[in-house]
PDB file of C-alpha atoms in Angstrom:
ATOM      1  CA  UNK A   1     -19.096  -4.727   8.078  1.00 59.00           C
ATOM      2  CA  UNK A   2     -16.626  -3.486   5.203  1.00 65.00           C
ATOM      3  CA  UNK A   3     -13.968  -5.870   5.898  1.00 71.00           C
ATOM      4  CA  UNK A   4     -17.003  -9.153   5.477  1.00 73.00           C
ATOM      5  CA  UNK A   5     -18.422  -7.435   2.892  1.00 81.00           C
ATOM      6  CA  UNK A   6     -14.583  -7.550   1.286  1.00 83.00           C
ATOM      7  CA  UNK A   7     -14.509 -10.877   2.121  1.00 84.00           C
ATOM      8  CA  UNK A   8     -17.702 -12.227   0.641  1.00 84.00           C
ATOM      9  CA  UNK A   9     -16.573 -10.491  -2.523  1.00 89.00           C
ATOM     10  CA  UNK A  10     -13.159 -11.821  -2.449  1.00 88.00           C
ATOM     11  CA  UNK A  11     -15.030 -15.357  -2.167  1.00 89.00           C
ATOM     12  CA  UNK A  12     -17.029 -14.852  -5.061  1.00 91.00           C
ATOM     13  CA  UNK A  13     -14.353 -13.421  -7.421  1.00 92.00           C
ATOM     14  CA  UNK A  14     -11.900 -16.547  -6.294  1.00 92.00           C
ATOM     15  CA  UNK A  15     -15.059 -18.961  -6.752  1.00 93.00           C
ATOM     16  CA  UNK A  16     -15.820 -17.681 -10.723  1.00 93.00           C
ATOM     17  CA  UNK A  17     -11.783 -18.029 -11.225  1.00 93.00           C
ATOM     18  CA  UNK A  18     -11.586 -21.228 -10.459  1.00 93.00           C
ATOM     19  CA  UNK A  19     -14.965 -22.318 -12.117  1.00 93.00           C
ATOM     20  CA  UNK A  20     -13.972 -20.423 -15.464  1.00 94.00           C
ATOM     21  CA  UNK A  21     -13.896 -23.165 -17.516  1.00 94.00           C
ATOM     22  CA  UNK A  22     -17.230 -24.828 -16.411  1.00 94.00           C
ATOM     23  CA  UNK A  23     -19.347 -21.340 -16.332  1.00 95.00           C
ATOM     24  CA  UNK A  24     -17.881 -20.848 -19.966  1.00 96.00           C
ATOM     25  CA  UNK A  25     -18.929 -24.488 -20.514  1.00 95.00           C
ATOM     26  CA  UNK A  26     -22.493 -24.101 -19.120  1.00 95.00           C
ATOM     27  CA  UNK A  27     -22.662 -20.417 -20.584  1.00 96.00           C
ATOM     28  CA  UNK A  28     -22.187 -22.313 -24.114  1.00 96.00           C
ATOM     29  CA  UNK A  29     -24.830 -25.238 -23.750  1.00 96.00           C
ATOM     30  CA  UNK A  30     -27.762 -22.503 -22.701  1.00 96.00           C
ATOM     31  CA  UNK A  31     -26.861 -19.918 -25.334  1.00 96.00           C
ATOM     32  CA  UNK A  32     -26.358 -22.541 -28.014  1.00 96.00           C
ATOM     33  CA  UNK A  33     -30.084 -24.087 -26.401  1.00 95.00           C
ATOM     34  CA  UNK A  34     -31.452 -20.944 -27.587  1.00 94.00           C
ATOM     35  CA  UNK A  35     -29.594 -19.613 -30.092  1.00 93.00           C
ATOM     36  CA  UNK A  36     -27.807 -22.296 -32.679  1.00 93.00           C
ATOM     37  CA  UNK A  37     -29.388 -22.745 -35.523  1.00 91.00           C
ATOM     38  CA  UNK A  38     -31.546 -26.115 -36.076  1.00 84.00           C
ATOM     39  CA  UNK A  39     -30.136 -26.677 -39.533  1.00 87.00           C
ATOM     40  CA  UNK A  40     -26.774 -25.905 -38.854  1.00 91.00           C
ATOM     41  CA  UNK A  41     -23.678 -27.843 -40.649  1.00 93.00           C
ATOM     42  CA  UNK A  42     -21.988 -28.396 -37.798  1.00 96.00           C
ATOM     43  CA  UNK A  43     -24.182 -29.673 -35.611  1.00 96.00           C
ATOM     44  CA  UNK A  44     -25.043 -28.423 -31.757  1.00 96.00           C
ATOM     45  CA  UNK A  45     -22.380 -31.180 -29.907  1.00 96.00           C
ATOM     46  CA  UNK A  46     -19.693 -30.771 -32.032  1.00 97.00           C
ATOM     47  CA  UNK A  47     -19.714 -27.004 -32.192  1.00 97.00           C
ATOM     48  CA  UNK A  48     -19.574 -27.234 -28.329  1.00 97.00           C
ATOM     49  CA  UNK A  49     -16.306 -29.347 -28.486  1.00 96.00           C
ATOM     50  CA  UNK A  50     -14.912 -27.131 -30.411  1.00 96.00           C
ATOM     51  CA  UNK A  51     -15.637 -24.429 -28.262  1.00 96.00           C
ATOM     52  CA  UNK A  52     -15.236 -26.176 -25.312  1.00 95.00           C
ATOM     53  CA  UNK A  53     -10.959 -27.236 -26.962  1.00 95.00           C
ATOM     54  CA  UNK A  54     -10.897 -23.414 -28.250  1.00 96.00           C
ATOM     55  CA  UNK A  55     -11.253 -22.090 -24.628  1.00 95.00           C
ATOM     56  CA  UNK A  56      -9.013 -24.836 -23.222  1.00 93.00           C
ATOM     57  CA  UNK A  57      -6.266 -23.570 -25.764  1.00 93.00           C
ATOM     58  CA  UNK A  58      -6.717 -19.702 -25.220  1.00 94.00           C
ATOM     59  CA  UNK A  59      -6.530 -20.500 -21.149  1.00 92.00           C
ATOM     60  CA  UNK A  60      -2.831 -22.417 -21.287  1.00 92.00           C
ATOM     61  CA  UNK A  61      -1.823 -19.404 -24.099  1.00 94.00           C
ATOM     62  CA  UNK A  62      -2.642 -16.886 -21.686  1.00 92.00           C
ATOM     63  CA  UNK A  63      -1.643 -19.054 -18.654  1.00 89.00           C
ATOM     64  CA  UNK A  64      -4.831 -18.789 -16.879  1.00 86.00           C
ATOM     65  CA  UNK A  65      -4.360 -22.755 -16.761  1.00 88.00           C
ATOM     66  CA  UNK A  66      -0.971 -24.391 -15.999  1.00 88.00           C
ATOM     67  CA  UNK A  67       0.095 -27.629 -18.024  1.00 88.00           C
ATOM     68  CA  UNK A  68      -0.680 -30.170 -14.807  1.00 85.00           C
ATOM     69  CA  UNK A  69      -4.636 -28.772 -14.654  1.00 85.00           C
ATOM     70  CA  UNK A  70      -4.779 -29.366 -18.802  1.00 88.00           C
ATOM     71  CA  UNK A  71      -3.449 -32.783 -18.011  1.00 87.00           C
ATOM     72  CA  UNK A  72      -5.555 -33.719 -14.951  1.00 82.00           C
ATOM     73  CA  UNK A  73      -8.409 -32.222 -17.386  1.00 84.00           C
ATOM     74  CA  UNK A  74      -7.523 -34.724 -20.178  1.00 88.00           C
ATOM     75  CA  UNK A  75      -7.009 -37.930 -17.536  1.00 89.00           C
ATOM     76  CA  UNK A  76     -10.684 -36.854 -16.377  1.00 87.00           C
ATOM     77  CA  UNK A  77     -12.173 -36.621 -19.774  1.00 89.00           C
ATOM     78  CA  UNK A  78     -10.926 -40.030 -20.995  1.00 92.00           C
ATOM     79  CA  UNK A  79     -12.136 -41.704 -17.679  1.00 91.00           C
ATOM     80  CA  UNK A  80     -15.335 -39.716 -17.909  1.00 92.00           C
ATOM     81  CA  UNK A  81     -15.406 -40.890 -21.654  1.00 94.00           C
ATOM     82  CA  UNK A  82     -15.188 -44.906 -20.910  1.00 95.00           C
ATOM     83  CA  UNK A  83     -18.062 -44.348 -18.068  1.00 95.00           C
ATOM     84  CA  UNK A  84     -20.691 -42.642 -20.825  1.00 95.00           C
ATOM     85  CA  UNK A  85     -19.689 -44.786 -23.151  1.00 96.00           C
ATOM     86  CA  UNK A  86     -20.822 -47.915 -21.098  1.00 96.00           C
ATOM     87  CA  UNK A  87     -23.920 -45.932 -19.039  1.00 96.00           C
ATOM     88  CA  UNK A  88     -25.315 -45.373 -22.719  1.00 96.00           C
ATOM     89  CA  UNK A  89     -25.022 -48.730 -24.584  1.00 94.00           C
ATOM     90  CA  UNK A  90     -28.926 -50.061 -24.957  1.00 93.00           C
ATOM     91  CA  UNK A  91     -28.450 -52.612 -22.311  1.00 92.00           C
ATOM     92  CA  UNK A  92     -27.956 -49.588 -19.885  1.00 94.00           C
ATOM     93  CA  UNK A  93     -29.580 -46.455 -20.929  1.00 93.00           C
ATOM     94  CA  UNK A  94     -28.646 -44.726 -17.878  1.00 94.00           C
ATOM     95  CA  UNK A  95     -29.158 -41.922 -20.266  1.00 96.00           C
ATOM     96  CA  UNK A  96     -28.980 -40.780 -23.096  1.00 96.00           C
ATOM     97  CA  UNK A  97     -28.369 -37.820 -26.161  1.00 96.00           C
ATOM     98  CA  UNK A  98     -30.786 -36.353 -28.039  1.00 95.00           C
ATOM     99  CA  UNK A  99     -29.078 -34.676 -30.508  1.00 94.00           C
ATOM    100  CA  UNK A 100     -27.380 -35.645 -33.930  1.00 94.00           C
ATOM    101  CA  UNK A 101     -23.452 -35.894 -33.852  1.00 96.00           C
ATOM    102  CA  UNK A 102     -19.934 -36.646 -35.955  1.00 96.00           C
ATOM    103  CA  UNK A 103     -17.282 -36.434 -33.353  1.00 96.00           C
ATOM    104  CA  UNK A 104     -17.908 -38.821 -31.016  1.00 96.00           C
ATOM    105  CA  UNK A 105     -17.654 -42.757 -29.844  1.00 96.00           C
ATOM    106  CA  UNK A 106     -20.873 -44.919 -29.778  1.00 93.00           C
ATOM    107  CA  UNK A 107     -23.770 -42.553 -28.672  1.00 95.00           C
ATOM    108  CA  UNK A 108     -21.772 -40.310 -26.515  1.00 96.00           C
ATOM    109  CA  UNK A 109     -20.394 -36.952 -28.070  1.00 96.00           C
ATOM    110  CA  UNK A 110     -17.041 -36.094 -27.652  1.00 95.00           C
ATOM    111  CA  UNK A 111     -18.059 -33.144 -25.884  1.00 94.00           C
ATOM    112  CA  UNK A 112     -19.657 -34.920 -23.083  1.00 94.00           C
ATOM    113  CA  UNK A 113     -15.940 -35.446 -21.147  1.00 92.00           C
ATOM    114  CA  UNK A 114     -15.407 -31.887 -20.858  1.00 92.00           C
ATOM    115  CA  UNK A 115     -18.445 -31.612 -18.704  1.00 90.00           C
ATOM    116  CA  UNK A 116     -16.690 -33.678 -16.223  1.00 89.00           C
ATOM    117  CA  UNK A 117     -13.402 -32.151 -16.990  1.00 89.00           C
ATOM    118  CA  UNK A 118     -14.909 -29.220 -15.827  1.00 91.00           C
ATOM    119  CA  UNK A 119     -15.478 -30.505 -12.379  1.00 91.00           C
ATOM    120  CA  UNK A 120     -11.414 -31.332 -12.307  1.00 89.00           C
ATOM    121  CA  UNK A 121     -11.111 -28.254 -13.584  1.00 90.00           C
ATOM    122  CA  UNK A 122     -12.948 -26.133 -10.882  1.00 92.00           C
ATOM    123  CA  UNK A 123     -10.815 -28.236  -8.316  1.00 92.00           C
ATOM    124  CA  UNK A 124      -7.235 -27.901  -9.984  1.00 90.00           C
ATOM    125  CA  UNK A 125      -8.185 -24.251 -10.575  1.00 91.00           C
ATOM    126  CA  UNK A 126      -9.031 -23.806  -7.033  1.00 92.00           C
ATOM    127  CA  UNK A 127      -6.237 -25.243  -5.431  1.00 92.00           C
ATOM    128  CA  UNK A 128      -3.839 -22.653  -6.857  1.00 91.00           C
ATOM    129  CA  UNK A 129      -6.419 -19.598  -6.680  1.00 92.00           C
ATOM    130  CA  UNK A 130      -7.087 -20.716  -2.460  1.00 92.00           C
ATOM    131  CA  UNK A 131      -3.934 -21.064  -1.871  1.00 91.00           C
ATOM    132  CA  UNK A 132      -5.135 -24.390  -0.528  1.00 93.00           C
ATOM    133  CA  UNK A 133      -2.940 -26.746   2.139  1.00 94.00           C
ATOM    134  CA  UNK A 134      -4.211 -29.546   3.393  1.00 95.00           C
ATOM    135  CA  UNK A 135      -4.175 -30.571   6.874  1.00 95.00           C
ATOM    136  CA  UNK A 136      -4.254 -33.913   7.810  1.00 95.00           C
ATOM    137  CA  UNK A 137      -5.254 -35.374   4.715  1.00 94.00           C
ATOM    138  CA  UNK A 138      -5.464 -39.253   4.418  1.00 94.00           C
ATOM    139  CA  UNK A 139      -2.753 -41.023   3.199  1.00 93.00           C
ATOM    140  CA  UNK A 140      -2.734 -40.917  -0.539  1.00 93.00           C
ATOM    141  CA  UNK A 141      -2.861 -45.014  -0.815  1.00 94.00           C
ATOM    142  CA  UNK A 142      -6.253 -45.054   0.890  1.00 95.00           C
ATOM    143  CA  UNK A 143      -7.721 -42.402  -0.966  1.00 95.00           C
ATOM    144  CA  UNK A 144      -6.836 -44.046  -4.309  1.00 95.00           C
ATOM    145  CA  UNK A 145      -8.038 -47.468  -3.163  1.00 96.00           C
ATOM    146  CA  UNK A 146     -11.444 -45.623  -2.596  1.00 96.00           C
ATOM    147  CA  UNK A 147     -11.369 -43.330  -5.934  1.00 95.00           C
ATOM    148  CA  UNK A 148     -10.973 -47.291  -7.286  1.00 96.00           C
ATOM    149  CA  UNK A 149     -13.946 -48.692  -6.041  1.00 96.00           C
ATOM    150  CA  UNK A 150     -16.226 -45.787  -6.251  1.00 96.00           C
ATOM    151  CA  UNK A 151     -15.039 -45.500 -10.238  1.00 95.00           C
ATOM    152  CA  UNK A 152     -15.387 -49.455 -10.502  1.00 96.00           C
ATOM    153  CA  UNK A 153     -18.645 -49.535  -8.931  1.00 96.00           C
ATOM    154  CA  UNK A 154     -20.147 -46.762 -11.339  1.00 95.00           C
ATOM    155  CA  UNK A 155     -19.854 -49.975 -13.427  1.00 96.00           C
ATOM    156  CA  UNK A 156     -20.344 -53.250 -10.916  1.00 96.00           C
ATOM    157  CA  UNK A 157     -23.549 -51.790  -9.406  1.00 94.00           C
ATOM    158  CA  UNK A 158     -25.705 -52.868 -12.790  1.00 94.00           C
ATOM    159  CA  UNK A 159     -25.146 -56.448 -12.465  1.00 94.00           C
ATOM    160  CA  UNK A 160     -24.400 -56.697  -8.464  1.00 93.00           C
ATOM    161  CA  UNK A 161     -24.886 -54.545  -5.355  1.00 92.00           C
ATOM    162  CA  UNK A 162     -24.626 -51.138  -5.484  1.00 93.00           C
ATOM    163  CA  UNK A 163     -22.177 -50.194  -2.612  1.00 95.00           C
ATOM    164  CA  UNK A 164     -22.736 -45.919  -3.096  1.00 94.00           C
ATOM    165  CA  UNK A 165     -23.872 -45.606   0.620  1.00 95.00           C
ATOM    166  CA  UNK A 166     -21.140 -48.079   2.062  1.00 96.00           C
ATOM    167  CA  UNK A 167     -18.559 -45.902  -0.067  1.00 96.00           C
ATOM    168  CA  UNK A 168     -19.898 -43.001   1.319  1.00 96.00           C
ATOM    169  CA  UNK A 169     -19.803 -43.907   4.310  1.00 96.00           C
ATOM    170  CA  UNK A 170     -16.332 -44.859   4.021  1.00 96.00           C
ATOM    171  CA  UNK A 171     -15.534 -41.332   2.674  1.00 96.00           C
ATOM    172  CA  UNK A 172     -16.599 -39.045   5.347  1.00 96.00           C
ATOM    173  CA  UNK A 173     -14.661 -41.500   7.925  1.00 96.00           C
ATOM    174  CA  UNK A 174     -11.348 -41.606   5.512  1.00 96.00           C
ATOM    175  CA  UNK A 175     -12.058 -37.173   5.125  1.00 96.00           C
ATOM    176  CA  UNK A 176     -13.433 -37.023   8.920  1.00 94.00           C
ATOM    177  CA  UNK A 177      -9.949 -35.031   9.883  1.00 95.00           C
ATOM    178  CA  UNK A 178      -9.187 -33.343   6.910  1.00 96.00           C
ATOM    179  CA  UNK A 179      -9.213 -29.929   6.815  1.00 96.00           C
ATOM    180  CA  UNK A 180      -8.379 -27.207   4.231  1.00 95.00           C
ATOM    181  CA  UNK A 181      -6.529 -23.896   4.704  1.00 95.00           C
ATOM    182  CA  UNK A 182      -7.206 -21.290   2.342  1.00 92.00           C
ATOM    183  CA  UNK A 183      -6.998 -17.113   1.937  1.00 87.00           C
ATOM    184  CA  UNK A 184      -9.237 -14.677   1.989  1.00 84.00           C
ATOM    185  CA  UNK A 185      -7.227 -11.165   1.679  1.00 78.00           C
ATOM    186  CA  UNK A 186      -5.132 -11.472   3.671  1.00 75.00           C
ATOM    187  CA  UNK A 187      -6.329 -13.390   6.638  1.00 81.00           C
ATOM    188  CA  UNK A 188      -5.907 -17.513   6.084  1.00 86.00           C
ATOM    189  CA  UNK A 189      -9.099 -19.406   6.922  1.00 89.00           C
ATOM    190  CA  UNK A 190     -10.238 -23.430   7.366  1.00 92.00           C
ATOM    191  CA  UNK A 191     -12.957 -25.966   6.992  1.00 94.00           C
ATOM    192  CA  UNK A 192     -13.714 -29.336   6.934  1.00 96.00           C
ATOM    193  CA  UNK A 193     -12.939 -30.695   3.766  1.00 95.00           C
ATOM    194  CA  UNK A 194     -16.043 -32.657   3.708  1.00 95.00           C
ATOM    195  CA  UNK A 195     -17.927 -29.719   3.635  1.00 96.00           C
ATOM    196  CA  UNK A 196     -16.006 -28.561   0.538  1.00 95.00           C
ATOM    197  CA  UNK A 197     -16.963 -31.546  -1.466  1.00 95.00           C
ATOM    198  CA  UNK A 198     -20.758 -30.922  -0.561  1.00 96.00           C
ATOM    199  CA  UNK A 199     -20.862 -28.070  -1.596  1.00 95.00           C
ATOM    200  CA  UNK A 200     -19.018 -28.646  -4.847  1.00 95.00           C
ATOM    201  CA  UNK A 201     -21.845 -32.072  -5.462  1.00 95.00           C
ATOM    202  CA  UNK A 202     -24.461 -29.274  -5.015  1.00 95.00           C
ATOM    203  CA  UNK A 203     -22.946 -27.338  -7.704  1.00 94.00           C
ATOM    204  CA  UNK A 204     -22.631 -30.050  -9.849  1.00 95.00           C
ATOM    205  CA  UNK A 205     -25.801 -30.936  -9.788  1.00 95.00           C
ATOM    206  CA  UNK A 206     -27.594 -27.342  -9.917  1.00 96.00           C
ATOM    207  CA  UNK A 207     -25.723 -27.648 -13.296  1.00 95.00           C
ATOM    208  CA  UNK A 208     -26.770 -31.045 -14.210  1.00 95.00           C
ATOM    209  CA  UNK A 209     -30.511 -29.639 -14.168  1.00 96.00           C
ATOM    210  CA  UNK A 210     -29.381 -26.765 -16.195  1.00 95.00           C
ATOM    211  CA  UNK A 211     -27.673 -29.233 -19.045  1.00 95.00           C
ATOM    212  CA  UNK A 212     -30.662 -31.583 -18.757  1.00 96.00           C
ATOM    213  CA  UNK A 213     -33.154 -28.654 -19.311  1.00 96.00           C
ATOM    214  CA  UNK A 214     -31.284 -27.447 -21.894  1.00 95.00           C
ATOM    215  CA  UNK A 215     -31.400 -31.119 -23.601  1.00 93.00           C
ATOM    216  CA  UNK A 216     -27.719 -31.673 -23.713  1.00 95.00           C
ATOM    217  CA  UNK A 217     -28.592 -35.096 -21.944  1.00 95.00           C
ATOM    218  CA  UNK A 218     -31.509 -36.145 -20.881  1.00 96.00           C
ATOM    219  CA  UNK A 219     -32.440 -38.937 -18.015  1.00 96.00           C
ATOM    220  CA  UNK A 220     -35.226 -41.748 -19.154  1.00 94.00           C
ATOM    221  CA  UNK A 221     -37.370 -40.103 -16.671  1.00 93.00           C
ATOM    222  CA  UNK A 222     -36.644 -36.984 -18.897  1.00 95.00           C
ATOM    223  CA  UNK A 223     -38.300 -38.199 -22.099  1.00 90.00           C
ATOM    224  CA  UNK A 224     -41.709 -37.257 -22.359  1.00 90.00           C
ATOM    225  CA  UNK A 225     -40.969 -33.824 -20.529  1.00 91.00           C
ATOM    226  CA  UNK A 226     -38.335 -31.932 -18.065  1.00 93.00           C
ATOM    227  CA  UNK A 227     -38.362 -33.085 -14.578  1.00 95.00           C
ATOM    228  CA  UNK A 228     -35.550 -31.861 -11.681  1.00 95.00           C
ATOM    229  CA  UNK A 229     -32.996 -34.411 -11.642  1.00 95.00           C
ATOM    230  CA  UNK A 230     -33.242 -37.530  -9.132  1.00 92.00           C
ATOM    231  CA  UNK A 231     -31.850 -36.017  -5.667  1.00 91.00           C
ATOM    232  CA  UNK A 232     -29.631 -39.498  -5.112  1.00 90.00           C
ATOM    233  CA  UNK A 233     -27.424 -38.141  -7.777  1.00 92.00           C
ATOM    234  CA  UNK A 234     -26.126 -35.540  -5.901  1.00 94.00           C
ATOM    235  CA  UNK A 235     -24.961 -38.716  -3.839  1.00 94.00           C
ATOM    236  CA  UNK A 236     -23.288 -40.045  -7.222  1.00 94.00           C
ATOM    237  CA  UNK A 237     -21.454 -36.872  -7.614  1.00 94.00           C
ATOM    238  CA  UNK A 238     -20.079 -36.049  -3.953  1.00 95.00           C
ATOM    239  CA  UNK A 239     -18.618 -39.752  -5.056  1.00 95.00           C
ATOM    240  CA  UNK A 240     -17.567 -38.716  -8.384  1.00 93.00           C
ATOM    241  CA  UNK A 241     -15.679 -35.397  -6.630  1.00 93.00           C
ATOM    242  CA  UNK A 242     -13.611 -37.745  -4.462  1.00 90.00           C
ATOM    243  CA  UNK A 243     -12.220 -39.201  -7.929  1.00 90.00           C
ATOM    244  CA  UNK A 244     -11.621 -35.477  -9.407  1.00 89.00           C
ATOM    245  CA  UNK A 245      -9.769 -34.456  -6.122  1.00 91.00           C
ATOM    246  CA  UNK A 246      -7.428 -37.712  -5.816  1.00 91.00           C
ATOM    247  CA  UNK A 247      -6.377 -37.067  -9.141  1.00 87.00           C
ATOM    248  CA  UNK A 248      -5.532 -33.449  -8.560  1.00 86.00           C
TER     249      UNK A 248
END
C-alpha cells in the first residue's frame, strides 16, 4: 500500500511539473478575475502577457524549460494566434473577448496564444519529466499530413463540411498501436497513447470552463450568463492535442 501510495504521489508531483506553466497561467486569469483592479492602466489582458512572458523568461533562466520547449511554445502561439484571429472576425464570432486591450491583433489579445502554448507546454514538459519513449509510433509523415488537415479544417469547416469526426476517426486508427513508456520511481510503466491524449482534452477543457467563467473568453452561448462549455469541444481539443504533440 506504501509503495502505490508512492506512486500516486510521484504521479501527481511529475503531472504539476510538467503543467507549470499552464497552472501558473490559469492561477493568473482567476486571481486577476478577482483581484485586478477595474480601472487599472494596464489593462487585465495585457498584464497577463506580461506575466504570462515574465514566467516564460524566469523558467529558461533557471532551466526549468530547455530552448526546444520555448521554441515549440512560440511555433504554437503564432499558429494558435492566426486561428483566433480568423474564429473572431464578425463574419465568425466563434467567440469572442470581453475585455479592453493594447497589445494585441484584431480582437484577439496577445495573451490569448499562450493559453494554447500552454497545452505544448504541458506536452514538451512532460516528455522530459516521463522519461517518455514511444513505441510504435506512426510514421512521422502521416502524423503531419493529419496535424494538416485537422489545423486546415479548424478553418474549411465554416464554409464546407466539417470533417472533426472523420479526422478523429482517422486518429485513433493512425495512434491504435502507439504506446508510451514512462517512470514512476523506479519501475517503467505503459499505456495507450490514445488514452494520454484523452485525458490531456479533458484537462483542457476543465480549464476552458475555468477561463470562460472567469470571462477571459466567452462563447456566444456565454453572453447573457455562464453556461459549461459545449461537450463537442472536448472533441475539438483531443484534435487540437494531436497538433501540439506532432510538433513536439
Amino acid at each position: 500500500k506504501t509503495h502505490v501510495l508512492n506512486e500516486w504521489m510521484v504521479l501527481f508531483r511529475k503531472l504539476a511539473d510538467s503543467g507549470v506553466f499552464a497552472l501558473f497561467l490559469l492561477a493568473c486569469i482567476v486571481l486577476t478575475h478577482y483581484a485586478y483592479p477595474s480601472d487599472a492602466r494596464v489593462p487585465r489582458y495585457d498584464f497577463l502577457f506580461m506575466l504570462a512572458i515574465a514566467f516564460q523568461i524566469f523558467l529558461l533562466w533557471t532551466r526549468l524549460e530547455t530552448l526546444p520547449e520555448a521554441v515549440v511554445i512560440m511555433i504554437f502561439h503564432v499558429m494558435a494566434m492566426c486561428m483566433e484571429i480568423f474564429k473572431t472576425q464578425d463574419a465568425i464570432a466563434s467567440w469572442y473577448y470581453p475585455e479592453v486591450f493594447y497589445l494585441g491583433i484584431g480582437k484577439v489579445p496577445l495573451f490569448a496564444g499562450f493559453m494554447y502554448s500552454a497545452v505544448g507546454s504541458a506536452i514538451a514538459r512532460g516528455m522530459r519529466v516521463f522519461e517518455v519513449r514511444l513505441l510504435k509510433p506512426p510514421r512521422l509523415a502521416y502524423a503531419g499530413v493529419l496535424v494538416a488537415l485537422i489545423y486546415m479544417n479548424f478553418f474549411t469547416h465554416h464554409y464546407m463540411m466539417n470533417l472533426r469526426w472523420p479526422l478523429f476517426v482517422l486518429a485513433l486508427v493512425l495512434y491504435r498501436r502507439t504506446y508510451i513508456q514512462f517512470v514512476l520511481v523506479e519501475r517503467v510503466r505503459q499505456m495507450p497513447i490514445i488514452w494520454v491524449f484523452a485525458f490531456i482534452a479533458c484537462c483542457t477543457w476543465l480549464a476552458e470552463n475555468l477561463a470562460t467563467f472567469t470571462r477571459v473568453w466567452l462563447y456566444p452561448t456565454q453572453t447573457n450568463g455562464w453556461i459549461v462549455v459545449d461537450w463537442d469541444r472536448l472533441l475539438a481539443w483531443y484534435l487540437l492535442i494531436q497538433l501540439s504533440f506532432v510538433l513536439v
